PDB file of C-alpha atoms in Angstrom:
ATOM      1  CA  MET A   1     114.603  76.585  74.888  1.00 71.00           C
ATOM      2  CA  THR A   2     117.856  74.780  75.640  1.00 79.00           C
ATOM      3  CA  THR A   3     120.563  76.969  77.216  1.00 90.00           C
ATOM      4  CA  THR A   4     123.290  74.344  77.698  1.00 95.00           C
ATOM      5  CA  ILE A   5     123.924  71.307  75.514  1.00 97.00           C
ATOM      6  CA  ASP A   6     126.535  68.578  75.179  1.00 98.00           C
ATOM      7  CA  LEU A   7     128.109  68.123  71.737  1.00 98.00           C
ATOM      8  CA  ASN A   8     129.582  64.676  71.156  1.00 98.00           C
ATOM      9  CA  ALA A   9     131.349  62.871  68.327  1.00 97.00           C
ATOM     10  CA  ASP A  10     132.544  59.322  67.729  1.00 95.00           C
ATOM     11  CA  MET A  11     136.338  59.529  67.640  1.00 96.00           C
ATOM     12  CA  GLY A  12     139.363  57.328  67.073  1.00 96.00           C
ATOM     13  CA  GLU A  13     137.537  55.284  64.453  1.00 95.00           C
ATOM     14  CA  SER A  14     140.598  54.242  62.486  1.00 91.00           C
ATOM     15  CA  PHE A  15     142.700  51.091  62.621  1.00 92.00           C
ATOM     16  CA  GLY A  16     146.468  51.014  62.372  1.00 89.00           C
ATOM     17  CA  ALA A  17     147.488  52.481  59.029  1.00 84.00           C
ATOM     18  CA  TRP A  18     143.876  52.797  57.872  1.00 88.00           C
ATOM     19  CA  THR A  19     141.986  56.043  58.484  1.00 85.00           C
ATOM     20  CA  VAL A  20     138.200  56.020  58.578  1.00 79.00           C
ATOM     21  CA  GLY A  21     136.410  59.131  57.357  1.00 74.00           C
ATOM     22  CA  ASP A  22     138.356  62.265  56.487  1.00 77.00           C
ATOM     23  CA  GLY A  23     140.942  61.979  59.280  1.00 84.00           C
ATOM     24  CA  VAL A  24     139.473  65.057  60.952  1.00 91.00           C
ATOM     25  CA  ASP A  25     139.662  64.094  64.641  1.00 94.00           C
ATOM     26  CA  PRO A  26     142.280  66.801  65.425  1.00 95.00           C
ATOM     27  CA  GLY A  27     140.001  69.451  63.932  1.00 95.00           C
ATOM     28  CA  ILE A  28     136.808  68.194  65.570  1.00 96.00           C
ATOM     29  CA  MET A  29     138.124  67.639  69.084  1.00 97.00           C
ATOM     30  CA  PRO A  30     138.490  71.361  70.068  1.00 97.00           C
ATOM     31  CA  LEU A  31     134.855  71.986  69.071  1.00 98.00           C
ATOM     32  CA  ILE A  32     133.100  69.243  71.044  1.00 98.00           C
ATOM     33  CA  SER A  33     132.523  68.584  74.739  1.00 98.00           C
ATOM     34  CA  SER A  34     132.378  64.755  74.750  1.00 98.00           C
ATOM     35  CA  ALA A  35     134.322  62.168  72.720  1.00 98.00           C
ATOM     36  CA  ASN A  36     133.103  58.605  72.235  1.00 98.00           C
ATOM     37  CA  ILE A  37     136.276  56.605  71.640  1.00 98.00           C
ATOM     38  CA  ALA A  38     136.213  53.415  69.555  1.00 98.00           C
ATOM     39  CA  ALA A  39     137.568  50.523  71.610  1.00 97.00           C
ATOM     40  CA  GLY A  40     138.905  48.028  69.086  1.00 96.00           C
ATOM     41  CA  PHE A  41     136.058  45.885  67.780  1.00 97.00           C
ATOM     42  CA  HIS A  42     134.497  48.002  65.016  1.00 96.00           C
ATOM     43  CA  ALA A  43     137.478  50.382  64.820  1.00 96.00           C
ATOM     44  CA  GLY A  44     140.369  51.541  66.943  1.00 96.00           C
ATOM     45  CA  ASP A  45     143.521  49.858  68.180  1.00 97.00           C
ATOM     46  CA  PRO A  46     145.545  50.449  71.360  1.00 97.00           C
ATOM     47  CA  SER A  47     147.772  53.152  69.870  1.00 97.00           C
ATOM     48  CA  THR A  48     144.877  54.951  68.181  1.00 97.00           C
ATOM     49  CA  MET A  49     142.876  54.778  71.411  1.00 98.00           C
ATOM     50  CA  LEU A  50     145.744  56.273  73.404  1.00 98.00           C
ATOM     51  CA  GLU A  51     146.354  59.030  70.848  1.00 97.00           C
ATOM     52  CA  THR A  52     142.662  59.922  70.912  1.00 97.00           C
ATOM     53  CA  LEU A  53     142.619  60.011  74.720  1.00 98.00           C
ATOM     54  CA  ARG A  54     145.602  62.357  74.696  1.00 98.00           C
ATOM     55  CA  LEU A  55     143.917  64.585  72.138  1.00 98.00           C
ATOM     56  CA  ALA A  56     140.786  64.770  74.278  1.00 98.00           C
ATOM     57  CA  SER A  57     142.861  65.555  77.350  1.00 98.00           C
ATOM     58  CA  ARG A  58     144.619  68.392  75.537  1.00 97.00           C
ATOM     59  CA  TYR A  59     141.296  70.155  74.895  1.00 98.00           C
ATOM     60  CA  GLY A  60     139.542  69.235  78.136  1.00 97.00           C
ATOM     61  CA  VAL A  61     137.001  67.007  76.387  1.00 98.00           C
ATOM     62  CA  SER A  62     135.117  64.399  78.421  1.00 98.00           C
ATOM     63  CA  VAL A  63     135.817  60.840  77.237  1.00 98.00           C
ATOM     64  CA  GLY A  64     133.533  57.851  76.890  1.00 98.00           C
ATOM     65  CA  VAL A  65     133.833  54.303  75.570  1.00 98.00           C
ATOM     66  CA  HIS A  66     132.269  53.467  72.199  1.00 98.00           C
ATOM     67  CA  PRO A  67     131.904  49.668  71.925  1.00 98.00           C
ATOM     68  CA  GLY A  68     130.607  47.952  68.792  1.00 98.00           C
ATOM     69  CA  PHE A  69     130.074  44.554  67.244  1.00 98.00           C
ATOM     70  CA  ARG A  70     133.263  42.586  66.550  1.00 97.00           C
ATOM     71  CA  ASP A  71     133.229  43.615  62.888  1.00 95.00           C
ATOM     72  CA  LEU A  72     136.215  45.583  61.604  1.00 94.00           C
ATOM     73  CA  VAL A  73     135.400  44.767  57.971  1.00 93.00           C
ATOM     74  CA  GLY A  74     131.856  46.106  58.256  1.00 92.00           C
ATOM     75  CA  PHE A  75     132.732  48.955  60.641  1.00 91.00           C
ATOM     76  CA  GLY A  76     130.248  47.587  63.154  1.00 92.00           C
ATOM     77  CA  ARG A  77     127.276  48.444  60.990  1.00 90.00           C
ATOM     78  CA  ARG A  78     126.229  44.849  60.267  1.00 93.00           C
ATOM     79  CA  PRO A  79     124.079  42.976  62.804  1.00 94.00           C
ATOM     80  CA  ILE A  80     125.685  39.902  64.364  1.00 95.00           C
ATOM     81  CA  LEU A  81     123.456  37.131  65.699  1.00 94.00           C
ATOM     82  CA  ALA A  82     124.937  36.356  69.100  1.00 97.00           C
ATOM     83  CA  ALA A  83     123.567  35.594  72.549  1.00 98.00           C
ATOM     84  CA  ALA A  84     122.996  38.527  74.862  1.00 98.00           C
ATOM     85  CA  ASP A  85     125.568  37.251  77.352  1.00 98.00           C
ATOM     86  CA  GLU A  86     128.237  37.043  74.644  1.00 98.00           C
ATOM     87  CA  LEU A  87     127.518  40.595  73.509  1.00 98.00           C
ATOM     88  CA  VAL A  88     127.666  41.901  77.066  1.00 98.00           C
ATOM     89  CA  ASN A  89     131.061  40.237  77.503  1.00 98.00           C
ATOM     90  CA  ASP A  90     132.276  41.840  74.272  1.00 98.00           C
ATOM     91  CA  VAL A  91     131.154  45.252  75.490  1.00 98.00           C
ATOM     92  CA  LEU A  92     132.831  44.888  78.887  1.00 98.00           C
ATOM     93  CA  TYR A  93     136.046  43.697  77.219  1.00 98.00           C
ATOM     94  CA  GLN A  94     136.171  46.873  75.122  1.00 98.00           C
ATOM     95  CA  MET A  95     135.338  49.100  78.071  1.00 98.00           C
ATOM     96  CA  GLY A  96     138.109  47.544  80.147  1.00 98.00           C
ATOM     97  CA  ALA A  97     140.646  48.178  77.422  1.00 98.00           C
ATOM     98  CA  LEU A  98     139.805  51.856  77.135  1.00 98.00           C
ATOM     99  CA  ARG A  99     139.654  52.353  80.907  1.00 98.00           C
ATOM    100  CA  GLU A 100     143.195  51.029  81.366  1.00 98.00           C
ATOM    101  CA  LEU A 101     144.574  53.297  78.659  1.00 98.00           C
ATOM    102  CA  ALA A 102     142.664  56.218  80.170  1.00 98.00           C
ATOM    103  CA  ARG A 103     144.174  55.434  83.584  1.00 97.00           C
ATOM    104  CA  LEU A 104     147.611  55.611  81.997  1.00 97.00           C
ATOM    105  CA  GLU A 105     146.825  59.211  81.020  1.00 96.00           C
ATOM    106  CA  GLY A 106     145.205  60.065  84.352  1.00 97.00           C
ATOM    107  CA  LEU A 107     141.753  60.273  82.767  1.00 97.00           C
ATOM    108  CA  GLU A 108     138.345  58.982  83.841  1.00 97.00           C
ATOM    109  CA  VAL A 109     135.960  57.340  81.416  1.00 98.00           C
ATOM    110  CA  ASN A 110     132.752  59.284  82.015  1.00 97.00           C
ATOM    111  CA  HIS A 111     130.184  57.845  79.649  1.00 98.00           C
ATOM    112  CA  PHE A 112     129.171  54.860  77.565  1.00 98.00           C
ATOM    113  CA  LYS A 113     127.772  54.836  74.042  1.00 98.00           C
ATOM    114  CA  LEU A 114     127.251  51.851  71.788  1.00 98.00           C
ATOM    115  CA  HIS A 115     128.160  52.031  68.108  1.00 96.00           C
ATOM    116  CA  GLY A 116     126.220  51.407  64.919  1.00 91.00           C
ATOM    117  CA  ALA A 117     124.282  48.171  64.633  1.00 93.00           C
ATOM    118  CA  LEU A 118     124.932  47.309  68.295  1.00 97.00           C
ATOM    119  CA  PHE A 119     123.412  50.660  69.301  1.00 95.00           C
ATOM    120  CA  MET A 120     120.298  49.830  67.298  1.00 92.00           C
ATOM    121  CA  HIS A 121     120.194  46.290  68.719  1.00 96.00           C
ATOM    122  CA  ALA A 122     120.262  47.618  72.293  1.00 98.00           C
ATOM    123  CA  ALA A 123     117.522  50.087  71.446  1.00 94.00           C
ATOM    124  CA  GLN A 124     115.187  47.233  70.435  1.00 95.00           C
ATOM    125  CA  ASP A 125     116.250  44.075  72.284  1.00 97.00           C
ATOM    126  CA  GLU A 126     115.012  44.120  75.880  1.00 98.00           C
ATOM    127  CA  THR A 127     116.985  41.047  76.960  1.00 98.00           C
ATOM    128  CA  PHE A 128     120.307  42.452  75.804  1.00 98.00           C
ATOM    129  CA  ALA A 129     119.508  45.909  77.192  1.00 98.00           C
ATOM    130  CA  GLU A 130     118.621  44.479  80.609  1.00 98.00           C
ATOM    131  CA  LYS A 131     121.678  42.222  80.843  1.00 98.00           C
ATOM    132  CA  LEU A 132     123.958  45.009  79.650  1.00 98.00           C
ATOM    133  CA  THR A 133     122.706  47.561  82.167  1.00 98.00           C
ATOM    134  CA  ALA A 134     122.827  44.992  84.980  1.00 98.00           C
ATOM    135  CA  ALA A 135     126.511  44.511  84.173  1.00 98.00           C
ATOM    136  CA  LEU A 136     127.205  48.231  83.875  1.00 98.00           C
ATOM    137  CA  ILE A 137     125.656  49.108  87.225  1.00 98.00           C
ATOM    138  CA  THR A 138     128.013  46.541  88.770  1.00 98.00           C
ATOM    139  CA  VAL A 139     131.312  47.466  87.088  1.00 97.00           C
ATOM    140  CA  ALA A 140     130.770  51.133  86.194  1.00 97.00           C
ATOM    141  CA  PRO A 141     127.816  52.624  88.099  1.00 97.00           C
ATOM    142  CA  HIS A 142     129.052  56.188  87.557  1.00 96.00           C
ATOM    143  CA  LEU A 143     128.914  56.039  83.752  1.00 96.00           C
ATOM    144  CA  SER A 144     126.235  57.930  81.871  1.00 97.00           C
ATOM    145  CA  VAL A 145     124.593  55.885  79.123  1.00 98.00           C
ATOM    146  CA  TYR A 146     124.075  57.744  75.856  1.00 98.00           C
ATOM    147  CA  CYS A 147     120.905  56.516  74.140  1.00 95.00           C
ATOM    148  CA  LEU A 148     117.720  57.415  72.323  1.00 90.00           C
ATOM    149  CA  ALA A 149     114.872  58.418  74.621  1.00 90.00           C
ATOM    150  CA  GLY A 150     112.215  55.764  75.149  1.00 91.00           C
ATOM    151  CA  THR A 151     114.200  52.815  73.785  1.00 94.00           C
ATOM    152  CA  ALA A 152     114.806  49.462  75.468  1.00 97.00           C
ATOM    153  CA  LEU A 153     118.270  50.594  76.563  1.00 98.00           C
ATOM    154  CA  ASP A 154     116.929  53.846  77.979  1.00 97.00           C
ATOM    155  CA  LYS A 155     114.275  52.020  80.014  1.00 98.00           C
ATOM    156  CA  ALA A 156     116.685  49.329  81.220  1.00 98.00           C
ATOM    157  CA  ALA A 157     119.263  51.919  82.300  1.00 98.00           C
ATOM    158  CA  GLU A 158     116.634  53.866  84.189  1.00 98.00           C
ATOM    159  CA  SER A 159     115.378  50.737  85.964  1.00 98.00           C
ATOM    160  CA  VAL A 160     118.815  49.958  87.450  1.00 98.00           C
ATOM    161  CA  GLY A 161     119.634  53.556  88.319  1.00 98.00           C
ATOM    162  CA  LEU A 162     122.135  54.436  85.591  1.00 98.00           C
ATOM    163  CA  SER A 163     122.278  58.038  84.448  1.00 98.00           C
ATOM    164  CA  ARG A 164     121.089  58.480  80.869  1.00 98.00           C
ATOM    165  CA  VAL A 165     121.916  61.127  78.297  1.00 98.00           C
ATOM    166  CA  HIS A 166     119.467  61.288  75.419  1.00 96.00           C
ATOM    167  CA  GLU A 167     120.896  62.173  72.036  1.00 95.00           C
ATOM    168  CA  PHE A 168     119.879  64.137  68.966  1.00 95.00           C
ATOM    169  CA  TYR A 169     121.554  63.056  65.734  1.00 93.00           C
ATOM    170  CA  ALA A 170     122.496  66.017  63.617  1.00 95.00           C
ATOM    171  CA  ASP A 171     123.687  63.969  60.645  1.00 91.00           C
ATOM    172  CA  ARG A 172     120.943  61.334  60.547  1.00 91.00           C
ATOM    173  CA  ASP A 173     117.350  61.392  59.329  1.00 89.00           C
ATOM    174  CA  TYR A 174     114.394  60.699  61.611  1.00 92.00           C
ATOM    175  CA  ASN A 175     111.286  58.620  60.972  1.00 89.00           C
ATOM    176  CA  ASP A 176     107.749  59.411  62.108  1.00 84.00           C
ATOM    177  CA  GLU A 177     108.268  57.425  65.327  1.00 82.00           C
ATOM    178  CA  GLY A 178     111.079  59.764  66.346  1.00 81.00           C
ATOM    179  CA  SER A 179     113.798  57.177  65.766  1.00 80.00           C
ATOM    180  CA  ILE A 180     116.823  57.567  63.522  1.00 79.00           C
ATOM    181  CA  VAL A 181     116.901  55.981  60.079  1.00 79.00           C
ATOM    182  CA  PHE A 182     119.824  53.544  60.098  1.00 67.00           C
ATOM    183  CA  VAL A 183     122.050  53.718  57.000  1.00 66.00           C
ATOM    184  CA  ARG A 184     125.402  52.126  56.155  1.00 60.00           C
ATOM    185  CA  ASN A 185     126.552  54.787  53.706  1.00 64.00           C
ATOM    186  CA  VAL A 186     125.862  58.362  54.746  1.00 72.00           C
ATOM    187  CA  LYS A 187     125.802  60.982  52.011  1.00 78.00           C
ATOM    188  CA  ARG A 188     127.494  64.378  52.236  1.00 86.00           C
ATOM    189  CA  LEU A 189     125.220  66.890  53.964  1.00 91.00           C
ATOM    190  CA  ASP A 190     124.835  70.651  53.745  1.00 93.00           C
ATOM    191  CA  PRO A 191     126.444  72.213  56.860  1.00 95.00           C
ATOM    192  CA  HIS A 192     124.011  75.137  56.983  1.00 96.00           C
ATOM    193  CA  GLN A 193     120.961  72.851  56.817  1.00 95.00           C
ATOM    194  CA  VAL A 194     122.363  70.591  59.526  1.00 96.00           C
ATOM    195  CA  ALA A 195     123.106  73.584  61.760  1.00 97.00           C
ATOM    196  CA  GLN A 196     119.567  74.912  61.290  1.00 96.00           C
ATOM    197  CA  LYS A 197     118.121  71.474  62.067  1.00 96.00           C
ATOM    198  CA  VAL A 198     120.106  71.354  65.316  1.00 97.00           C
ATOM    199  CA  LEU A 199     119.210  74.893  66.320  1.00 96.00           C
ATOM    200  CA  ARG A 200     115.508  74.269  65.756  1.00 95.00           C
ATOM    201  CA  ALA A 201     115.694  71.076  67.816  1.00 95.00           C
ATOM    202  CA  CYS A 202     117.337  73.012  70.657  1.00 95.00           C
ATOM    203  CA  GLN A 203     114.957  75.955  70.513  1.00 94.00           C
ATOM    204  CA  GLU A 204     111.665  74.236  69.624  1.00 94.00           C
ATOM    205  CA  GLY A 205     112.212  70.551  70.512  1.00 92.00           C
ATOM    206  CA  LYS A 206     111.137  69.394  67.037  1.00 94.00           C
ATOM    207  CA  VAL A 207     112.653  67.742  63.966  1.00 94.00           C
ATOM    208  CA  GLU A 208     111.273  67.176  60.472  1.00 93.00           C
ATOM    209  CA  THR A 209     111.038  63.497  59.497  1.00 92.00           C
ATOM    210  CA  VAL A 210     111.770  61.876  56.136  1.00 88.00           C
ATOM    211  CA  SER A 211     108.034  62.029  55.352  1.00 90.00           C
ATOM    212  CA  GLY A 212     107.784  65.735  56.171  1.00 91.00           C
ATOM    213  CA  GLN A 213     106.087  65.308  59.552  1.00 90.00           C
ATOM    214  CA  GLN A 214     107.145  67.248  62.655  1.00 93.00           C
ATOM    215  CA  VAL A 215     107.987  65.116  65.692  1.00 92.00           C
ATOM    216  CA  ALA A 216     109.073  66.075  69.189  1.00 92.00           C
ATOM    217  CA  VAL A 217     112.603  65.198  70.297  1.00 91.00           C
ATOM    218  CA  GLN A 218     113.980  65.012  73.826  1.00 88.00           C
ATOM    219  CA  PHE A 219     117.747  65.202  74.282  1.00 94.00           C
ATOM    220  CA  GLN A 220     120.653  66.548  76.322  1.00 96.00           C
ATOM    221  CA  SER A 221     123.394  65.891  73.760  1.00 97.00           C
ATOM    222  CA  ILE A 222     123.926  66.429  70.044  1.00 97.00           C
ATOM    223  CA  CYS A 223     125.860  63.799  68.086  1.00 96.00           C
ATOM    224  CA  ILE A 224     127.778  64.289  64.853  1.00 94.00           C
ATOM    225  CA  HIS A 225     129.595  61.231  63.538  1.00 90.00           C
ATOM    226  CA  SER A 226     133.226  61.870  62.600  1.00 87.00           C
ATOM    227  CA  ASP A 227     133.069  59.390  59.698  1.00 84.00           C
ATOM    228  CA  THR A 228     130.249  61.306  57.986  1.00 87.00           C
ATOM    229  CA  PRO A 229     131.600  62.880  54.767  1.00 88.00           C
ATOM    230  CA  GLY A 230     132.450  66.508  55.514  1.00 92.00           C
ATOM    231  CA  ALA A 231     132.121  65.934  59.260  1.00 93.00           C
ATOM    232  CA  LEU A 232     134.459  68.768  60.224  1.00 95.00           C
ATOM    233  CA  SER A 233     132.372  71.294  58.291  1.00 96.00           C
ATOM    234  CA  LEU A 234     129.238  69.987  59.984  1.00 96.00           C
ATOM    235  CA  VAL A 235     130.722  70.301  63.464  1.00 97.00           C
ATOM    236  CA  GLN A 236     132.053  73.777  62.702  1.00 98.00           C
ATOM    237  CA  ALA A 237     128.655  74.949  61.422  1.00 97.00           C
ATOM    238  CA  VAL A 238     126.749  73.456  64.357  1.00 97.00           C
ATOM    239  CA  ARG A 239     129.147  74.861  66.938  1.00 97.00           C
ATOM    240  CA  GLU A 240     129.026  78.322  65.358  1.00 97.00           C
ATOM    241  CA  SER A 241     125.226  78.205  65.275  1.00 97.00           C
ATOM    242  CA  LEU A 242     125.022  77.194  68.938  1.00 97.00           C
ATOM    243  CA  ASP A 243     127.537  79.853  69.983  1.00 96.00           C
ATOM    244  CA  ASN A 244     125.702  82.567  68.058  1.00 96.00           C
ATOM    245  CA  ALA A 245     122.412  81.555  69.677  1.00 95.00           C
ATOM    246  CA  GLY A 246     123.939  81.819  73.140  1.00 95.00           C
ATOM    247  CA  ILE A 247     123.691  78.091  73.798  1.00 96.00           C
ATOM    248  CA  ASN A 248     126.558  76.913  75.997  1.00 96.00           C
ATOM    249  CA  VAL A 249     128.363  73.723  74.938  1.00 96.00           C
ATOM    250  CA  ALA A 250     129.427  71.606  77.917  1.00 96.00           C
ATOM    251  CA  ALA A 251     129.715  67.942  78.899  1.00 95.00           C
ATOM    252  CA  HIS A 252     127.302  66.396  81.397  1.00 84.00           C
TER     253      HIS A 252
END
C-alpha cells in the first residue's frame, strides 16, 4: 500500500503561437508535484519554457527537463535513426537550455525524463542508455532519472549511481510484459476509470493489460500526459482519488 506518491505531467508542450493539447497547463500545475518541461526539440521554445517554469514556481512544483527527438512536426513521437553520441549531445543541449532559464528564476532542475519515441529508444537501446547516463553522472549527478523499471535506461542509471524514479502511466495501456503500449494518437479516456486504475496500482501494485492479464507494477511516480485529450479531467480525477484514499502527493 503506497502512502506517498509523486504525480507528474509533461508541461510546456507548445511552440510559439501553437498550443499542443487543450492548453490546460495552468489548470494541471496546481494538482501535480513534478513538472517535466519540454526543452525545445519536440515542443517548447524559450518563452514557453520560462512561462512554464514560473507557473511551476508559483505552485511549488518540482521541475525537470523533458528532452525529445529533434522533431517538432512529429511531436517527438517518430523514431530518428541517429548515432548514440549525437542523441546524447541533443539531450544535453536541451537540458542546458532549461537549466539556464531555471537559474534565471532561481529554480533548480531536479529530474530528467525523456519524451515519446526517445523515451522508448532509451528503454531498449543499451548503447544509448549507457552513454546517456555516463554523460548525466558527469554534468548533472543530482538529477533523478524518470524511467520504466527494468529497462535499459533504468539499469544503466543504476550502474553509474544515478537516482531513478519508476513511473506508472495513468493514461497509457500496458502489455503483458509490463511495458506501456506506445501510440501516436491517444484517445479520450474516462476519468473515473483512469482514477480507479491508478488507485488499484497504488494499493495493490497491479494493472490490467490490453489482453486482460494482471501484471505487477513497481513505481514511485504517476504520469499523466498533458496532451492527452481531456487531460485536466484525468488529473483532477486522479488527484481526488488519491486524496480521498489518504495517499499524499509529493515530489521525490
